C-alpha cells in the first residue's frame, strides 16, 4: 500500500537511533519493508549488513516474505531475519561451535523441573505447576538471575530457590543450555572477546527490531552492544500492547529509549487502518487511563460503523448461549466463521463456551491450546471420587484420592489391581481411627453415587473435606486456596447443566475428542470460530470479536494488585478490543461460579460509545 506521511517519515529515517510508535493496524510491517528496501536501493547499504529482529518465527518469516516480494535480485535478499534466539544461536554456533543438540527442548526443560522437584522431595499435584515454574525461571534469567529479595509467583521462595539451582545444575550435568542461557552466554562472549563483538558489529550495521515493547533487559543489553558505536538502531512497537511481563519483558525499556539515546528521532503512526472508528474511539478511552505510556492518540481511517455492544447476563450459561445465538445470526447473514473470534482473559474459561458451541453446531478451533478444566488436578481428583462411587475399582483411582484429604491410610495396603472396600476394612481392623476413616469413605461413596453431578461436587468438597485438602496444599505452595477452589466452582457450575452422571461423562468425552481434533487447527483450511486468549490474540485481527466475562476478578485478574499490574491488565484488554475490525461484543455476567461479580472497570472506562 502507499505510505501516509507518518509512515513515509519513518521509512525515510536512515541513520542513528529512531523509535516508531506503531499502534494497532497502523501499518508498521509496511514501514519496515519499505525502509529495508530504501536502505538497499537508495542508501546503497549491502543487504547483508541489515538485521531485522522480531519475537516469533512466524513474524520473522512474514517480514522476510514481504521484503523478498519487493526484492529485484538475489543480492537484495541477503537481509538477516530472525528471532533473538535464532540470531544469538547463530553467533554462538560460529564462535563456540554450539550445536542445536545442546539446546534443550521446552518439554525436556519441564521434565527436568519435575525431576529436580522429586529429588527435593516435592510432588507436583498440579500438573501445570512444573511448566509454570520453568516459565518463571526463564523470566528470572532474563532479568539477570535470582537476586536476594525476589518473591516468586509459582511457589514459596525457599522452594523456588532450590529448584532454580537444581535446574541449573542439571543443565550443566547434561551439557545443555536453554533459550535464556543462550542470551547470557552471548553477552559473556561479547564482554570477554571484543574481537568477536567487533565482527558482528561490522556484519549488522543497521538493526531493526519489531514489537520492541516485548523486549527484556538481557535482550536490550545485547542489542545495545551490537549497535554501538553508530547506534543505527530502528525500533518499532507499541507500549500500549506490552503484555508479556510474565516472560520478563519490560515496557519501561521502550519508554526510556529516548533517555538512553537522546538523539533518537521519534515518529508516531497514529492512523488505524484496521478497525471501525467506534472501536478505535472506545479503545482510546480505555488505554487513556494508563499513566505509564507515551502520549499518543490513534485516529481511525474507517468510518464509525456499528458501535461496540456491551451486554450483561445472569450467568455464564446464559452468556455462552447468547454468544452462540449471535454467531449463528451473523452466519445466517453471510459472515464467515473463520473471521470470528472469542477472546478470553485465560483459556481455563473456555470450556463452557466450547460446550455451547458444540450444542449449537458451531465449528470452533482453539488457538494456542486449550486448558480444559477437566485436566486440572483438583478436577481429576473430584472425578476420581465420582468414578470410584460409580464402580470404577481400579487401584490407581483410589490411590489418587485416598489421602486427599488425609486419612493416614498407607498406599501399600492396596496390593491388588482392583480395589475392594472389604479388603481395606479388614486390613485396618486393628486401628480404630483408620477403620473409622474407611467406614466414612464407604458411606461417602454411597452418598455420592445417589446424587446428581452438581450435588456430588458439593458433597466431595464440603462433606468429604476436599476443600480442606486444597487449603493445606495452597499453604504448602504459598498461594491462596482460591487458586484451586475456583476451578471447582466452575466444575460445579458445569455439572449443574447435566441431569445424571452418564450425560455428564458423555459430554466430557465429546469435549476431549473435540479439543484434540481442533487443537491448533489452521483457520485457513477450516471455517471455524477462533477461541483464544488475550495473549494468544496479539498480532491478529478478526471481523467479529467477542470478549466474554468482562468482570472484576477476571479482567483485571484478581491477582493484579499493584498499579503496574493493573496497567498491564488494561493493556491486555486493549489488545483484545483492537483485534476487532467490524464488530465488537463485550459481555459480562452478574454471577460467576456462584459469586456476585461487578462489571470490569475497563468496561466502565470505555462505556461512553458516543
XYZ file of C-alpha atoms in Angstrom:
610
model
C 0.000 0.000 0.000
C 1.061 3.643 -0.426
C 2.535 5.110 2.742
C 0.974 8.068 4.535
C 3.085 10.971 5.775
C 3.977 9.415 9.145
C 4.795 6.050 7.586
C 6.948 7.660 4.906
C 8.753 9.758 7.513
C 9.548 6.603 9.458
C 10.731 4.721 6.360
C 12.961 7.667 5.368
C 14.760 7.635 8.740
C 18.111 6.070 7.932
C 20.997 6.883 10.264
C 21.139 6.957 14.041
C 18.587 5.697 16.565
C 14.865 6.032 15.949
C 11.705 4.951 17.754
C 8.491 4.376 15.805
C 5.335 4.198 17.911
C 3.008 1.996 15.880
C -0.492 1.494 17.266
C -2.886 -1.292 16.230
C -3.482 -1.511 12.476
C -1.058 1.324 11.708
C 0.938 -0.459 9.001
C 4.224 -0.993 10.824
C 5.152 -4.024 8.704
C 4.864 -1.893 5.571
C 7.190 0.669 7.172
C 9.852 -1.938 7.994
C 9.590 -3.409 4.499
C 9.857 -0.015 2.790
C 12.763 1.112 4.975
C 14.661 -2.120 4.273
C 14.318 -1.643 0.526
C 15.262 2.053 0.824
C 18.468 1.207 2.725
C 19.492 -1.192 -0.038
C 18.488 0.764 -3.142
C 18.777 4.420 -2.194
C 21.385 4.373 0.568
C 23.374 1.568 -1.089
C 23.721 -0.381 2.148
C 24.656 -4.021 1.432
C 21.660 -6.173 2.273
C 23.924 -8.458 4.292
C 24.567 -5.598 6.740
C 20.884 -5.323 7.699
C 19.377 -7.229 10.625
C 15.621 -7.432 11.244
C 14.679 -8.942 14.615
C 11.256 -9.903 15.917
C 9.912 -12.156 18.639
C 8.362 -15.088 16.806
C 9.486 -17.260 13.938
C 6.186 -16.632 12.142
C 6.640 -12.846 12.345
C 10.221 -13.115 11.094
C 9.081 -15.243 8.151
C 6.328 -12.734 7.312
C 8.843 -9.857 7.301
C 11.148 -11.915 5.101
C 8.323 -12.799 2.704
C 7.351 -9.151 2.258
C 10.902 -7.978 1.599
C 11.513 -10.845 -0.828
C 8.356 -9.857 -2.677
C 9.828 -6.374 -3.205
C 13.371 -7.562 -3.955
C 14.681 -7.292 -7.520
C 17.700 -9.562 -7.160
C 19.181 -12.307 -5.016
C 21.584 -9.744 -3.599
C 18.668 -7.766 -2.144
C 17.558 -10.923 -0.330
C 20.674 -11.147 1.835
C 18.976 -9.364 4.752
C 19.088 -11.369 8.010
C 15.657 -12.005 9.554
C 15.184 -13.856 12.815
C 14.173 -14.027 16.433
C 16.543 -13.039 19.230
C 17.203 -16.693 19.956
C 17.921 -17.658 16.359
C 20.278 -14.707 15.858
C 22.289 -15.299 19.024
C 22.356 -19.050 18.447
C 23.970 -18.299 15.095
C 26.592 -16.150 16.833
C 27.344 -18.865 19.395
C 27.477 -21.511 16.691
C 30.218 -19.603 14.847
C 32.190 -18.542 17.937
C 31.733 -21.526 20.258
C 30.663 -24.382 17.949
C 27.359 -24.601 19.792
C 25.271 -27.347 18.251
C 21.473 -27.409 18.088
C 21.515 -30.670 20.054
C 22.881 -28.723 23.033
C 19.742 -26.566 23.257
C 17.155 -28.223 25.471
C 13.595 -28.557 24.226
C 10.964 -26.905 26.382
C 9.241 -30.224 27.055
C 12.530 -31.630 28.349
C 13.121 -28.498 30.426
C 9.782 -29.061 32.158
C 10.724 -32.705 32.685
C 13.949 -31.508 34.342
C 11.880 -29.361 36.728
C 9.812 -32.415 37.694
C 12.960 -34.477 38.229
C 14.539 -31.721 40.342
C 11.376 -31.480 42.414
C 11.327 -35.227 43.048
C 14.957 -35.137 44.205
C 13.999 -32.376 46.633
C 11.115 -34.452 47.962
C 8.415 -32.482 46.146
C 5.315 -33.860 44.460
C 3.541 -31.741 41.871
C -0.151 -32.418 42.413
C -0.887 -29.626 39.947
C 0.327 -30.958 36.589
C 0.674 -27.412 35.259
C 2.954 -26.278 38.083
C 6.287 -27.556 36.622
C 5.648 -25.642 33.388
C 4.784 -22.502 35.331
C 7.993 -22.833 37.376
C 10.061 -23.326 34.205
C 8.455 -20.192 32.758
C 9.301 -18.184 35.868
C 12.885 -19.466 35.893
C 13.192 -18.184 32.316
C 11.828 -14.819 33.409
C 14.292 -14.605 36.298
C 17.199 -15.458 33.997
C 16.088 -12.738 31.573
C 16.094 -10.241 34.428
C 19.696 -11.110 35.315
C 19.414 -14.122 37.611
C 17.924 -14.897 41.005
C 18.529 -11.993 43.358
C 18.026 -11.644 47.085
C 14.543 -10.433 47.918
C 12.903 -11.858 44.801
C 9.462 -13.246 45.649
C 8.337 -15.914 43.178
C 4.780 -16.300 41.924
C 4.737 -20.069 41.472
C 5.927 -21.469 44.832
C 7.447 -20.347 48.155
C 10.843 -18.563 47.888
C 12.868 -21.334 49.556
C 11.416 -23.976 47.217
C 11.856 -21.819 44.109
C 15.472 -21.065 45.039
C 16.273 -24.766 45.396
C 14.548 -25.620 42.117
C 16.328 -22.768 40.337
C 19.733 -24.027 41.472
C 18.930 -27.703 40.885
C 17.631 -26.995 37.366
C 20.819 -25.091 36.522
C 22.979 -27.915 37.834
C 21.023 -30.488 35.829
C 21.531 -28.467 32.648
C 25.286 -28.336 33.290
C 25.454 -32.027 34.087
C 23.784 -32.864 30.788
C 25.793 -30.217 28.890
C 22.624 -28.435 27.807
C 21.541 -24.815 27.621
C 18.074 -23.282 27.464
C 16.995 -20.223 25.485
C 17.829 -17.774 28.264
C 21.295 -19.330 28.680
C 21.996 -18.672 25.003
C 21.471 -14.960 25.530
C 23.567 -14.765 28.706
C 26.316 -16.801 27.004
C 26.291 -14.339 24.088
C 26.596 -11.405 26.471
C 29.517 -13.115 28.217
C 31.106 -13.840 24.837
C 30.847 -10.188 23.763
C 32.288 -8.923 27.046
C 35.215 -11.383 27.141
C 36.064 -11.467 23.445
C 35.730 -7.975 21.976
C 37.115 -9.163 18.644
C 34.036 -11.393 18.223
C 31.742 -8.485 19.083
C 33.503 -6.337 16.507
C 32.958 -8.951 13.779
C 29.209 -8.914 14.371
C 29.085 -5.137 14.662
C 30.616 -4.978 11.203
C 28.113 -7.535 9.983
C 24.966 -5.912 11.432
C 25.445 -2.185 10.842
C 21.716 -1.472 10.626
C 19.401 -3.084 13.159
C 15.596 -3.033 13.090
C 13.534 -4.501 15.937
C 9.804 -5.145 15.625
C 7.460 -5.436 18.645
C 10.113 -3.670 20.720
C 7.704 -3.285 23.658
C 8.200 -7.020 24.337
C 11.968 -6.799 24.863
C 13.541 -7.871 28.164
C 16.610 -6.350 29.870
C 19.049 -9.046 28.700
C 17.931 -8.767 25.069
C 18.202 -4.976 25.270
C 21.763 -5.081 26.605
C 22.793 -7.353 23.743
C 21.166 -5.143 21.121
C 22.897 -2.060 22.507
C 26.256 -3.837 22.424
C 25.718 -4.784 18.769
C 24.519 -1.322 17.734
C 27.471 0.654 19.146
C 29.071 2.968 18.225
C 26.978 4.191 15.263
C 23.720 3.229 17.000
C 21.827 2.675 13.760
C 19.026 1.060 15.715
C 15.461 1.432 14.477
C 12.802 0.180 16.883
C 9.108 -0.277 16.150
C 6.456 -1.097 18.717
C 3.508 -0.032 20.797
C 3.962 0.424 24.532
C 0.188 0.068 24.895
C 0.481 -3.562 23.713
C 3.191 -4.619 26.177
C 1.515 -7.693 27.704
C 4.341 -10.180 28.253
C 5.562 -9.121 31.685
C 5.286 -12.739 32.843
C 8.127 -13.550 30.412
C 10.356 -10.768 31.710
C 9.561 -8.127 29.099
C 9.501 -4.604 30.478
C 7.645 -1.728 28.736
C 9.821 0.742 30.672
C 12.662 -0.130 28.306
C 10.754 1.318 25.371
C 9.535 4.262 27.441
C 13.161 5.022 28.381
C 14.624 4.621 24.874
C 14.874 8.359 24.277
C 16.700 8.774 27.568
C 19.222 6.101 26.549
C 19.502 7.678 23.076
C 18.841 11.448 23.440
C 19.476 11.935 19.725
C 16.761 9.433 18.761
C 14.094 10.513 16.303
C 10.500 9.716 17.300
C 7.712 9.079 14.796
C 4.129 8.212 15.732
C 1.996 6.135 13.369
C -1.383 7.288 14.583
C -3.627 6.147 11.718
C -5.559 2.947 12.433
C -6.415 1.245 9.120
C -7.908 -1.852 10.770
C -10.929 -1.043 12.913
C -14.147 0.922 12.586
C -13.980 4.363 14.200
C -16.313 3.384 17.041
C -13.967 0.585 18.072
C -10.915 2.843 17.857
C -12.540 5.567 19.963
C -13.586 3.064 22.622
C -10.100 1.559 22.763
C -8.530 5.007 23.106
C -10.808 5.889 26.014
C -9.751 2.636 27.670
C -5.978 2.891 27.274
C -6.022 6.581 28.175
C -6.490 5.511 31.817
C -2.906 4.184 31.865
C -0.345 6.729 33.023
C 2.916 4.918 32.146
C 2.720 5.327 28.392
C 3.739 7.549 25.510
C 1.399 10.457 24.859
C -0.318 9.497 21.621
C -3.818 9.065 20.230
C -4.878 6.763 17.429
C -7.188 8.031 14.676
C -9.485 5.767 12.672
C -9.307 5.847 8.879
C -12.569 3.891 8.565
C -15.976 5.445 9.389
C -17.773 4.782 12.682
C -19.723 1.742 11.539
C -21.583 -0.244 14.196
C -20.698 0.827 17.734
C -19.341 -1.765 20.190
C -22.037 -3.630 22.099
C -21.999 -4.361 25.815
C -24.460 -6.759 27.491
C -24.789 -8.287 30.966
C -26.171 -11.784 31.620
C -27.198 -13.606 34.760
C -24.543 -16.313 34.490
C -22.065 -17.924 32.103
C -24.598 -20.389 30.751
C -26.811 -17.557 29.565
C -23.776 -15.654 28.285
C -22.461 -18.623 26.273
C -25.844 -19.348 24.738
C -26.198 -15.681 23.768
C -22.795 -15.795 22.048
C -23.793 -18.921 20.166
C -27.091 -17.337 19.089
C -25.340 -14.164 17.936
C -22.730 -16.088 15.967
C -25.420 -18.144 14.212
C -27.229 -14.901 13.418
C -24.086 -13.451 11.826
C -23.514 -16.686 9.931
C -27.070 -16.534 8.518
C -26.229 -13.037 7.262
C -23.195 -14.317 5.345
C -20.308 -13.839 7.789
C -17.564 -16.482 7.756
C -16.892 -18.410 10.962
C -13.187 -18.118 10.203
C -13.359 -14.342 10.613
C -14.887 -14.533 14.101
C -13.087 -14.866 17.450
C -13.921 -15.283 21.116
C -11.139 -13.816 23.262
C -10.831 -14.824 26.923
C -8.577 -13.480 29.656
C -7.484 -17.074 30.336
C -8.213 -20.241 28.400
C -9.438 -22.008 31.533
C -12.701 -20.138 30.987
C -13.272 -21.540 27.507
C -14.803 -24.918 28.361
C -18.400 -23.829 28.835
C -18.264 -21.774 25.647
C -17.000 -24.807 23.738
C -19.921 -26.794 25.149
C -22.435 -24.179 23.981
C -20.841 -24.003 20.526
C -20.878 -27.796 20.174
C -24.558 -27.902 21.124
C -25.300 -25.161 18.588
C -23.351 -26.867 15.805
C -20.815 -24.020 15.576
C -17.341 -25.150 14.444
C -14.515 -23.719 16.570
C -10.751 -24.036 16.942
C -8.532 -23.392 19.935
C -5.584 -21.169 19.100
C -2.518 -21.844 21.219
C -4.000 -24.832 23.001
C -6.904 -25.329 25.334
C -6.532 -25.773 29.079
C -9.663 -27.772 29.719
C -10.680 -27.626 33.393
C -11.018 -31.415 33.279
C -7.220 -31.662 33.078
C -6.733 -29.720 36.334
C -5.519 -31.941 39.175
C -8.289 -30.819 41.551
C -10.938 -31.634 38.967
C -9.314 -35.006 38.267
C -9.435 -35.785 41.986
C -13.125 -34.914 42.281
C -13.889 -37.020 39.226
C -11.906 -39.914 40.732
C -14.187 -39.830 43.774
C -17.216 -39.938 41.480
C -15.806 -42.741 39.337
C -14.966 -44.740 42.457
C -18.503 -44.214 43.737
C -19.941 -45.359 40.409
C -17.962 -48.602 40.386
C -14.511 -47.807 38.958
C -12.410 -50.017 41.242
C -9.012 -49.523 39.576
C -6.140 -49.361 42.046
C -4.816 -46.105 40.587
C -8.225 -44.474 41.010
C -8.321 -44.992 44.763
C -4.592 -44.304 45.222
C -5.060 -40.862 43.697
C -7.509 -39.692 46.357
C -7.150 -41.966 49.395
C -5.271 -39.271 51.352
C -6.927 -36.223 49.840
C -7.944 -35.225 52.477
C -5.567 -37.042 54.826
C -6.852 -40.352 56.136
C -3.384 -41.681 57.019
C -4.127 -44.881 55.110
C -0.874 -46.221 53.632
C -0.638 -46.857 49.898
C 0.985 -50.257 50.437
C -2.324 -51.576 51.780
C -3.588 -51.603 48.200
C -1.816 -54.584 46.717
C -4.442 -55.750 44.228
C -5.181 -54.224 40.826
C -8.838 -53.927 41.827
C -9.923 -52.006 44.938
C -12.217 -53.754 47.394
C -13.658 -51.874 50.367
C -13.994 -55.083 52.384
C -10.271 -55.787 51.950
C -9.414 -52.274 53.112
C -11.629 -52.505 56.221
C -10.144 -55.897 57.076
C -6.602 -54.538 56.705
C -7.215 -51.636 59.134
C -9.444 -53.558 61.563
C -6.903 -53.252 64.379
C -6.664 -49.458 64.137
C -9.897 -47.730 65.272
C -9.128 -44.357 63.654
C -8.234 -45.920 60.288
C -11.260 -48.216 60.426
C -13.470 -45.197 61.085
C -11.866 -43.381 58.110
C -12.544 -46.424 55.890
C -16.169 -46.608 57.009
C -16.598 -42.866 56.411
C -15.173 -43.285 52.902
C -17.582 -46.150 52.230
C -20.519 -44.001 53.372
C -19.320 -41.026 51.309
C -19.020 -43.076 48.120
C -22.525 -44.481 48.552
C -23.916 -40.981 49.101
C -22.113 -39.592 46.031
C -23.491 -42.382 43.818
C -27.088 -41.494 44.769
C -26.751 -37.789 43.932
C -26.632 -35.569 40.872
C -23.416 -34.316 39.241
C -23.699 -30.919 40.956
C -24.558 -32.349 44.387
C -21.642 -34.787 44.095
C -19.157 -31.957 43.535
C -20.513 -30.020 46.523
C -20.508 -33.110 48.785
C -16.911 -34.059 47.894
C -15.695 -30.546 48.580
C -17.542 -29.949 51.829
C -18.606 -33.240 53.451
C -15.670 -35.356 52.271
C -13.285 -32.479 53.031
C -11.527 -31.977 49.702
C -11.572 -28.185 50.133
C -9.684 -28.675 53.381
C -7.026 -30.619 51.494
C -6.731 -27.784 48.951
C -6.280 -25.242 51.753
C -3.386 -27.293 53.142
C -1.868 -27.677 49.667
C -2.159 -23.935 48.999
C -0.395 -23.265 52.296
C 2.442 -25.554 51.265
C 2.701 -23.859 47.895
C 2.478 -20.392 49.430
C -0.561 -19.275 47.478
C -4.244 -18.552 48.039
C -6.672 -21.519 48.259
C -8.842 -19.719 45.681
C -6.195 -20.575 43.096
C -7.552 -24.140 43.240
C -11.081 -23.842 44.601
C -12.158 -21.532 41.758
C -11.697 -24.294 39.213
C -14.034 -26.458 41.319
C -16.540 -23.605 41.378
C -16.509 -23.753 37.587
C -16.793 -27.546 37.699
C -19.895 -27.324 39.887
C -21.406 -24.773 37.510
C -20.817 -27.054 34.526
C -22.063 -30.100 36.435
C -25.354 -28.328 37.130
C -26.080 -28.431 33.384
C -26.419 -32.240 33.436
C -29.188 -34.428 34.824
C -27.118 -37.507 35.553
C -23.554 -38.848 35.535
C -23.909 -40.691 32.214
C -24.847 -37.472 30.426
C -22.014 -35.579 32.121
C -19.297 -38.135 31.346
C -20.532 -38.424 27.772
C -20.075 -34.665 27.457
C -16.518 -34.878 28.858
C -15.577 -37.496 26.306
C -17.049 -35.419 23.492
C -15.176 -32.320 24.655
C -11.878 -34.201 24.903
C -12.276 -35.522 21.373
C -13.286 -32.101 20.082
C -10.286 -30.422 21.700
C -7.866 -32.989 20.282
C -9.397 -32.752 16.815
C -9.372 -28.998 16.693
C -6.147 -28.299 18.563
C -4.300 -25.512 16.763
C -6.291 -26.042 13.589
C -5.345 -23.839 10.664
C -8.241 -21.406 10.218
C -7.319 -21.048 6.574
C -8.243 -24.691 5.995
C -11.344 -24.812 8.148
C -14.101 -22.234 8.515
C -14.189 -22.197 12.316
C -14.595 -19.617 15.067
C -11.280 -18.997 16.830
C -11.313 -19.407 20.609
C -8.204 -17.856 22.134
C -6.797 -15.764 24.966
C -5.832 -12.105 25.100
C -2.180 -13.142 24.971
C -2.844 -15.500 22.067
C -4.767 -12.904 20.065
C -1.924 -10.391 19.845
C -0.920 -9.581 16.278
C -4.133 -10.988 14.802
C -7.372 -9.445 13.593
C -10.938 -10.644 13.110
C -14.008 -9.088 11.542
C -16.089 -10.041 14.569
C -14.804 -10.260 18.166
C -16.479 -11.351 21.408
C -14.859 -10.610 24.773
C -16.799 -12.565 27.427
C -16.548 -12.445 31.231
C -15.705 -8.744 31.394
C -15.881 -8.804 35.184
C -13.693 -7.747 38.076
C -11.521 -10.658 39.168
C -11.376 -11.969 35.600
C -10.185 -8.838 33.807
C -8.419 -7.318 35.611
C -7.322 -10.610 37.073
C -7.807 -10.972 40.827
C -4.025 -11.222 41.374
C -3.382 -7.817 39.757
C -2.963 -5.780 42.927
C -0.383 -3.088 42.105
C -0.744 -0.120 39.751
C 1.751 -1.655 37.295
C -0.187 -4.940 37.302
C -3.479 -3.130 36.714
C -1.966 -1.229 33.789
C -0.700 -4.490 32.265
C -4.211 -5.957 32.596
C -5.643 -2.862 30.901
C -3.141 -3.275 28.059
C -4.302 -6.882 27.637
C -7.932 -5.780 27.403
C -6.844 -3.099 24.917
C -5.148 -5.749 22.773
C -8.348 -7.821 22.760
C -10.531 -4.826 21.837
C -8.253 -3.732 18.996
C -8.381 -7.151 17.304
C -11.898 -6.271 16.096
C -12.302 -4.946 12.564
C -16.070 -4.583 12.054
C -17.955 -5.706 15.162
C -17.101 -5.850 18.856
C -19.270 -7.514 21.509
C -18.257 -7.278 25.169
C -20.218 -9.477 27.576
C -20.289 -9.700 31.341
C -22.178 -11.709 33.939
C -23.821 -10.863 37.254
C -22.746 -14.126 38.882
C -19.732 -16.309 38.109
C -19.121 -19.640 39.837
C -21.893 -18.864 42.305
C -20.464 -15.487 43.324
C -21.654 -11.960 42.573
C -19.107 -10.167 40.404
C -19.016 -6.464 39.468
C -18.587 -5.482 35.844
C -14.959 -4.814 34.908
C -13.670 -1.298 35.470
C -12.322 -1.500 31.924
C -15.848 -1.649 30.519
C -16.853 1.349 32.581
C -13.831 3.264 31.298
C -14.925 2.782 27.686
C -18.727 2.697 28.138
C -19.361 6.069 26.524
C -19.604 4.797 22.955
C -20.694 8.135 21.561
